[in-house]
Amino acid sequence: MRFLPALTRAAALGAAAILAATALTACGDDSSSDANPYGLAQPGVLRAGTLTDAPPNVYLEDGKFTGFDNDLLTAVAGKLALKVEFVGTDFSALLSQVNNRKFDVGSSSITITEARKKTVDFGNGYDFGYFGLDVPAGSPITSFEQLTGKRVVVVQGTVQDDYATGKQLNPVRVPDYNGAINQLKAGTADAWIAPAEIGEKSAADSKGKITVAAKQLSPAPTAYAVAKGNDKLREALNKALDEVIADGTWTRLQAQYYPGRPIPADFKPGSGALAVAPSASASAAS
């Protein structure tokens, strides 16, 4: 019985040690949360899923991810003291990869739609866009109204895919923009419904094999996508986007990547707190 007090003291000391360790762990959790307020896969690094083949919006050049969307995201992340790590993927997989946290953000001229809101959350719109209609050189097609019965190619999962399906065109779906361009060059498609800026760049680079037949304004803005419920990251990106609009970065990148493209009079990027003149990009480019 002499050993009982000693054992009791040992048990008490052990319990105290466990409580102390628990307290330290709790403090460590708080510190970790403070160091990673946006729930990123790697603190301080914004991992962005993007594409490699869609200039001037998003593309890979000399081993570097660039384009309007990606350069703008880099500037936005800089306001949050975050480094951006870009990773190439297919557009058809991008939104699900964002929502399962493979990527912290999706950057690929993603048009906001009600259907996509079921998979991801969107920040404020940062750009507008047009649908473009690319056709092989010499094609008689000059408008979207002439596509019925034609072999129309689209990139799977895009709003152009939605448009073609809604018009009951029974489109041919490909996984990326290079696939669409190659079909036009080979003559295996009559037309490609594309983001207009990408379609225009592709036509210019085709050495006369592809032309732009028509374009029309897209019905919704483009925005960065984040996982459902990641409100802290979404709100931080929105705030930083307003800051790069205010400091002129947005206008400079518009002029760099879309020289001379008119800005719709009713378009206001970000929160809309700052109006952007309809001729801003054209003036900055001159």
Short mmCIF file of C-alpha atoms in Angstrom, two decimals:
data_model
loop_
_atom_site.label_atom_id
_atom_site.label_comp_id
_atom_site.label_asym_id
_atom_site.label_seq_id
_atom_site.Cartn_x
_atom_site.Cartn_y
_atom_site.Cartn_z
CA MET A 1 0.00 0.00 0.00
CA ARG A 2 2.97 2.31 0.31
CA PHE A 3 3.17 2.51 -3.48
CA LEU A 4 -0.37 3.89 -3.93
CA PRO A 5 0.43 7.56 -3.26
CA ALA A 6 3.37 7.37 -5.64
CA LEU A 7 1.22 5.79 -8.33
CA THR A 8 -1.45 8.42 -7.76
CA ARG A 9 1.13 11.20 -8.12
CA ALA A 10 2.46 9.59 -11.31
CA ALA A 11 -1.04 9.36 -12.76
CA ALA A 12 -1.67 13.00 -11.92
CA LEU A 13 1.58 14.07 -13.56
CA GLY A 14 0.73 12.02 -16.64
CA ALA A 15 -2.70 13.61 -16.90
CA ALA A 16 -1.15 17.06 -16.55
CA ALA A 17 1.30 16.27 -19.34
CA ILE A 18 -1.53 15.16 -21.63
CA LEU A 19 -3.47 18.33 -20.91
CA ALA A 20 -0.41 20.47 -21.62
CA ALA A 21 0.21 18.67 -24.90
CA THR A 22 -3.42 19.14 -25.87
CA ALA A 23 -3.19 22.85 -25.14
CA LEU A 24 -0.06 23.16 -27.23
CA THR A 25 -1.68 21.29 -30.11
CA ALA A 26 -4.70 23.57 -29.95
CA CYS A 27 -2.43 26.59 -30.07
CA GLY A 28 -0.65 25.04 -33.01
CA ASP A 29 -3.97 24.61 -34.83
CA ASP A 30 -4.79 28.27 -34.31
CA SER A 31 -1.39 29.26 -35.62
CA SER A 32 -1.82 27.03 -38.66
CA SER A 33 -5.22 28.58 -39.38
CA ASP A 34 -3.73 32.06 -39.16
CA ALA A 35 -0.95 31.06 -41.56
CA ASN A 36 -3.42 29.62 -44.09
CA PRO A 37 -6.60 31.74 -43.84
CA TYR A 38 -7.87 30.79 -47.31
CA GLY A 39 -7.70 27.02 -46.86
CA LEU A 40 -5.08 26.53 -49.57
CA ALA A 41 -3.56 23.12 -50.25
CA GLN A 42 -0.17 24.72 -49.55
CA PRO A 43 -0.04 27.85 -47.37
CA GLY A 44 1.12 30.89 -49.33
CA VAL A 45 0.65 29.20 -52.73
CA LEU A 46 -2.45 29.59 -54.91
CA ARG A 47 -2.63 26.44 -57.05
CA ALA A 48 -4.49 27.33 -60.26
CA GLY A 49 -5.88 24.94 -62.84
CA THR A 50 -5.69 26.41 -66.34
CA LEU A 51 -5.25 25.48 -70.02
CA THR A 52 -2.20 25.42 -72.25
CA ASP A 53 -3.74 26.09 -75.67
CA ALA A 54 -6.16 29.01 -75.57
CA PRO A 55 -4.36 32.27 -76.43
CA PRO A 56 -4.78 35.15 -75.73
CA ASN A 57 -6.79 34.15 -72.65
CA VAL A 58 -4.76 31.27 -71.15
CA TYR A 59 -1.81 29.48 -72.70
CA LEU A 60 1.72 28.18 -72.29
CA GLU A 61 4.57 30.12 -73.89
CA ASP A 62 8.26 29.26 -73.49
CA GLY A 63 7.39 27.08 -70.52
CA LYS A 64 5.42 29.82 -68.75
CA PHE A 65 1.66 30.03 -68.22
CA THR A 66 0.44 33.40 -69.40
CA GLY A 67 -2.51 35.13 -71.10
CA PHE A 68 -4.97 37.74 -69.86
CA ASP A 69 -6.70 35.54 -67.28
CA ASN A 70 -3.49 34.14 -65.82
CA ASP A 71 -1.59 37.42 -65.74
CA LEU A 72 -4.57 39.06 -64.06
CA LEU A 73 -4.74 36.25 -61.49
CA THR A 74 -1.02 36.68 -60.76
CA ALA A 75 -1.61 40.37 -60.09
CA VAL A 76 -4.65 39.60 -57.89
CA ALA A 77 -2.70 36.99 -55.92
CA GLY A 78 0.13 39.48 -55.44
CA LYS A 79 -2.26 41.76 -53.55
CA LEU A 80 -2.81 38.85 -51.15
CA ALA A 81 0.93 38.07 -50.86
CA LEU A 82 0.34 34.71 -52.57
CA LYS A 83 2.47 32.98 -55.16
CA VAL A 84 0.56 31.37 -58.05
CA GLU A 85 1.38 27.85 -59.23
CA PHE A 86 -0.31 27.12 -62.58
CA VAL A 87 -1.08 23.57 -63.69
CA GLY A 88 -2.45 22.60 -67.10
CA THR A 89 -5.61 20.50 -67.40
CA ASP A 90 -8.58 19.88 -69.74
CA PHE A 91 -11.46 22.30 -69.47
CA SER A 92 -13.99 19.48 -69.18
CA ALA A 93 -12.34 18.37 -65.91
CA LEU A 94 -11.44 21.77 -64.48
CA LEU A 95 -14.50 22.62 -62.40
CA SER A 96 -14.70 19.24 -60.68
CA GLN A 97 -10.95 19.45 -59.96
CA VAL A 98 -11.47 22.84 -58.34
CA ASN A 99 -14.34 21.61 -56.21
CA ASN A 100 -12.44 18.54 -54.97
CA ARG A 101 -9.55 20.89 -54.04
CA LYS A 102 -7.02 19.53 -56.51
CA PHE A 103 -6.80 23.21 -57.47
CA ASP A 104 -7.50 26.21 -55.26
CA VAL A 105 -8.84 28.19 -58.20
CA GLY A 106 -9.82 27.70 -61.84
CA SER A 107 -8.48 30.24 -64.35
CA SER A 108 -9.73 29.75 -67.90
CA SER A 109 -12.20 32.43 -69.01
CA ILE A 110 -14.93 30.50 -67.21
CA THR A 111 -18.33 31.96 -68.00
CA ILE A 112 -20.67 32.05 -65.00
CA THR A 113 -23.74 29.86 -65.53
CA GLU A 114 -26.42 28.53 -63.21
CA ALA A 115 -25.42 24.95 -64.04
CA ARG A 116 -21.79 25.59 -63.12
CA LYS A 117 -22.80 27.21 -59.82
CA LYS A 118 -23.95 23.76 -58.73
CA THR A 119 -20.33 22.54 -58.91
CA VAL A 120 -18.24 25.57 -57.87
CA ASP A 121 -18.54 29.07 -56.46
CA PHE A 122 -17.53 32.07 -58.57
CA GLY A 123 -15.83 35.32 -57.74
CA ASN A 124 -16.94 38.60 -59.30
CA GLY A 125 -16.78 38.81 -63.08
CA TYR A 126 -13.47 40.11 -64.42
CA ASP A 127 -14.07 40.00 -68.18
CA PHE A 128 -16.72 39.86 -70.86
CA GLY A 129 -16.51 37.84 -74.02
CA TYR A 130 -17.92 37.03 -77.41
CA PHE A 131 -18.78 33.82 -79.16
CA GLY A 132 -16.78 33.50 -82.36
CA LEU A 133 -17.65 31.43 -85.43
CA ASP A 134 -14.54 30.04 -87.14
CA VAL A 135 -14.85 28.28 -90.50
CA PRO A 136 -12.44 26.85 -93.09
CA ALA A 137 -11.27 29.39 -95.66
CA GLY A 138 -13.73 29.65 -98.55
CA SER A 139 -16.71 28.47 -96.49
CA PRO A 140 -20.12 29.92 -97.45
CA ILE A 141 -21.09 30.13 -93.75
CA THR A 142 -21.32 33.74 -92.58
CA SER A 143 -23.61 33.59 -89.51
CA PHE A 144 -24.68 31.47 -86.56
CA GLU A 145 -28.07 31.05 -88.22
CA GLN A 146 -26.53 28.91 -90.96
CA LEU A 147 -25.29 26.10 -88.69
CA THR A 148 -28.33 23.82 -88.78
CA GLY A 149 -27.37 20.53 -90.40
CA LYS A 150 -23.66 21.41 -90.39
CA ARG A 151 -20.86 19.57 -88.62
CA VAL A 152 -20.10 21.97 -85.76
CA VAL A 153 -17.22 21.38 -83.36
CA VAL A 154 -17.04 22.69 -79.77
CA VAL A 155 -14.80 22.13 -76.76
CA GLN A 156 -16.59 19.85 -74.33
CA GLY A 157 -18.12 21.49 -71.27
CA THR A 158 -17.82 25.07 -72.49
CA VAL A 159 -20.63 27.60 -72.83
CA GLN A 160 -20.16 27.22 -76.59
CA ASP A 161 -21.05 23.55 -76.08
CA ASP A 162 -24.16 24.68 -74.16
CA TYR A 163 -25.07 27.11 -76.92
CA ALA A 164 -24.74 24.52 -79.68
CA THR A 165 -26.71 21.96 -77.68
CA GLY A 166 -29.44 24.51 -76.93
CA LYS A 167 -29.71 25.25 -80.65
CA GLN A 168 -30.02 21.47 -81.28
CA LEU A 169 -26.95 21.44 -83.51
CA ASN A 170 -25.72 18.03 -82.26
CA PRO A 171 -22.13 19.30 -81.97
CA VAL A 172 -18.94 17.29 -82.24
CA ARG A 173 -17.19 17.61 -78.86
CA VAL A 174 -13.40 17.66 -78.49
CA PRO A 175 -11.36 17.94 -75.26
CA ASP A 176 -9.30 21.02 -76.16
CA TYR A 177 -8.90 23.93 -78.55
CA ASN A 178 -6.18 22.30 -80.59
CA GLY A 179 -8.62 19.50 -81.38
CA ALA A 180 -11.15 22.00 -82.73
CA ILE A 181 -8.56 23.85 -84.78
CA ASN A 182 -7.24 20.63 -86.30
CA GLN A 183 -10.75 19.60 -87.37
CA LEU A 184 -11.21 22.86 -89.25
CA LYS A 185 -7.80 22.60 -90.90
CA ALA A 186 -8.47 19.01 -91.95
CA GLY A 187 -11.91 19.87 -93.30
CA THR A 188 -13.65 17.41 -90.98
CA ALA A 189 -15.78 20.18 -89.43
CA ASP A 190 -17.81 22.92 -91.11
CA ALA A 191 -17.52 25.37 -88.21
CA TRP A 192 -16.16 25.89 -84.72
CA ILE A 193 -18.04 27.89 -82.10
CA ALA A 194 -15.24 29.36 -80.00
CA PRO A 195 -14.51 32.12 -77.52
CA ALA A 196 -14.10 34.94 -80.04
CA GLU A 197 -10.66 36.10 -78.89
CA ILE A 198 -9.31 32.56 -79.07
CA GLY A 199 -10.98 32.01 -82.44
CA GLU A 200 -9.50 35.22 -83.83
CA LYS A 201 -6.01 34.34 -82.66
CA SER A 202 -6.34 30.81 -84.08
CA ALA A 203 -7.47 32.17 -87.44
CA ALA A 204 -4.58 34.65 -87.53
CA ASP A 205 -2.10 31.84 -86.82
CA SER A 206 -3.60 29.42 -89.37
CA LYS A 207 -1.83 30.88 -92.43
CA GLY A 208 -5.09 31.48 -94.22
CA LYS A 209 -6.69 28.08 -93.54
CA ILE A 210 -9.27 29.43 -91.06
CA THR A 211 -11.36 32.60 -91.08
CA VAL A 212 -13.75 34.23 -88.59
CA ALA A 213 -17.25 34.31 -90.04
CA ALA A 214 -19.14 36.04 -87.23
CA LYS A 215 -19.21 36.82 -83.51
CA GLN A 216 -21.78 37.75 -80.89
CA LEU A 217 -21.63 38.93 -77.29
CA SER A 218 -21.63 36.19 -74.66
CA PRO A 219 -24.56 36.48 -72.23
CA ALA A 220 -22.55 36.36 -68.96
CA PRO A 221 -19.17 37.50 -67.59
CA THR A 222 -16.16 35.29 -66.90
CA ALA A 223 -14.84 34.73 -63.38
CA TYR A 224 -12.42 32.66 -61.32
CA ALA A 225 -13.87 29.50 -59.79
CA VAL A 226 -13.24 28.25 -56.24
CA ALA A 227 -14.49 25.24 -54.30
CA LYS A 228 -18.04 25.36 -52.96
CA GLY A 229 -18.09 27.01 -49.56
CA ASN A 230 -14.58 28.50 -49.69
CA ASP A 231 -15.95 31.95 -48.95
CA LYS A 232 -12.75 33.32 -47.43
CA LEU A 233 -10.78 32.72 -50.63
CA ARG A 234 -13.60 33.96 -52.87
CA GLU A 235 -14.02 37.17 -50.86
CA ALA A 236 -10.26 37.78 -50.76
CA LEU A 237 -9.99 37.36 -54.54
CA ASN A 238 -12.90 39.76 -55.04
CA LYS A 239 -11.26 42.41 -52.89
CA ALA A 240 -7.89 42.01 -54.61
CA LEU A 241 -9.55 42.13 -58.05
CA ASP A 242 -11.02 45.53 -57.19
CA GLU A 243 -7.53 46.65 -56.19
CA VAL A 244 -5.96 45.69 -59.54
CA ILE A 245 -8.83 47.42 -61.33
CA ALA A 246 -8.23 50.55 -59.25
CA ASP A 247 -4.46 50.60 -59.87
CA GLY A 248 -4.83 50.27 -63.66
CA THR A 249 -3.55 46.70 -64.04
CA TRP A 250 -6.85 45.45 -65.47
CA THR A 251 -6.91 48.16 -68.16
CA ARG A 252 -3.24 47.58 -69.02
CA LEU A 253 -3.77 43.85 -69.51
CA GLN A 254 -6.89 44.47 -71.60
CA ALA A 255 -4.83 46.67 -73.91
CA GLN A 256 -1.98 44.14 -74.02
CA TYR A 257 -4.04 41.07 -74.86
CA TYR A 258 -7.08 42.56 -76.65
CA PRO A 259 -5.75 45.69 -78.40
CA GLY A 260 -8.57 47.77 -79.82
CA ARG A 261 -11.35 45.53 -78.47
CA PRO A 262 -14.25 47.79 -77.40
CA ILE A 263 -15.58 47.34 -73.87
CA PRO A 264 -19.39 47.16 -73.63
CA ALA A 265 -20.79 50.35 -72.11
CA ASP A 266 -22.63 48.47 -69.36
CA PHE A 267 -19.74 46.21 -68.34
CA LYS A 268 -18.15 46.84 -64.93
CA PRO A 269 -15.51 44.34 -63.79
CA GLY A 270 -15.16 43.21 -60.20
CA SER A 271 -17.66 44.55 -57.67
CA GLY A 272 -18.71 47.25 -60.12
CA ALA A 273 -17.47 49.98 -57.80
CA LEU A 274 -15.29 51.36 -60.60
CA ALA A 275 -16.73 52.02 -64.04
CA VAL A 276 -14.44 51.27 -66.99
CA ALA A 277 -14.77 53.50 -70.03
CA PRO A 278 -16.02 51.63 -73.13
CA SER A 279 -12.97 52.80 -75.08
CA ALA A 280 -10.44 52.15 -72.29
CA SER A 281 -8.60 49.27 -73.93
CA ALA A 282 -8.45 50.94 -77.31
CA SER A 283 -7.10 54.17 -75.80
CA ALA A 284 -4.49 52.36 -73.71
CA ALA A 285 -3.31 50.43 -76.77
CA SER A 286 -2.77 53.51 -78.93
#
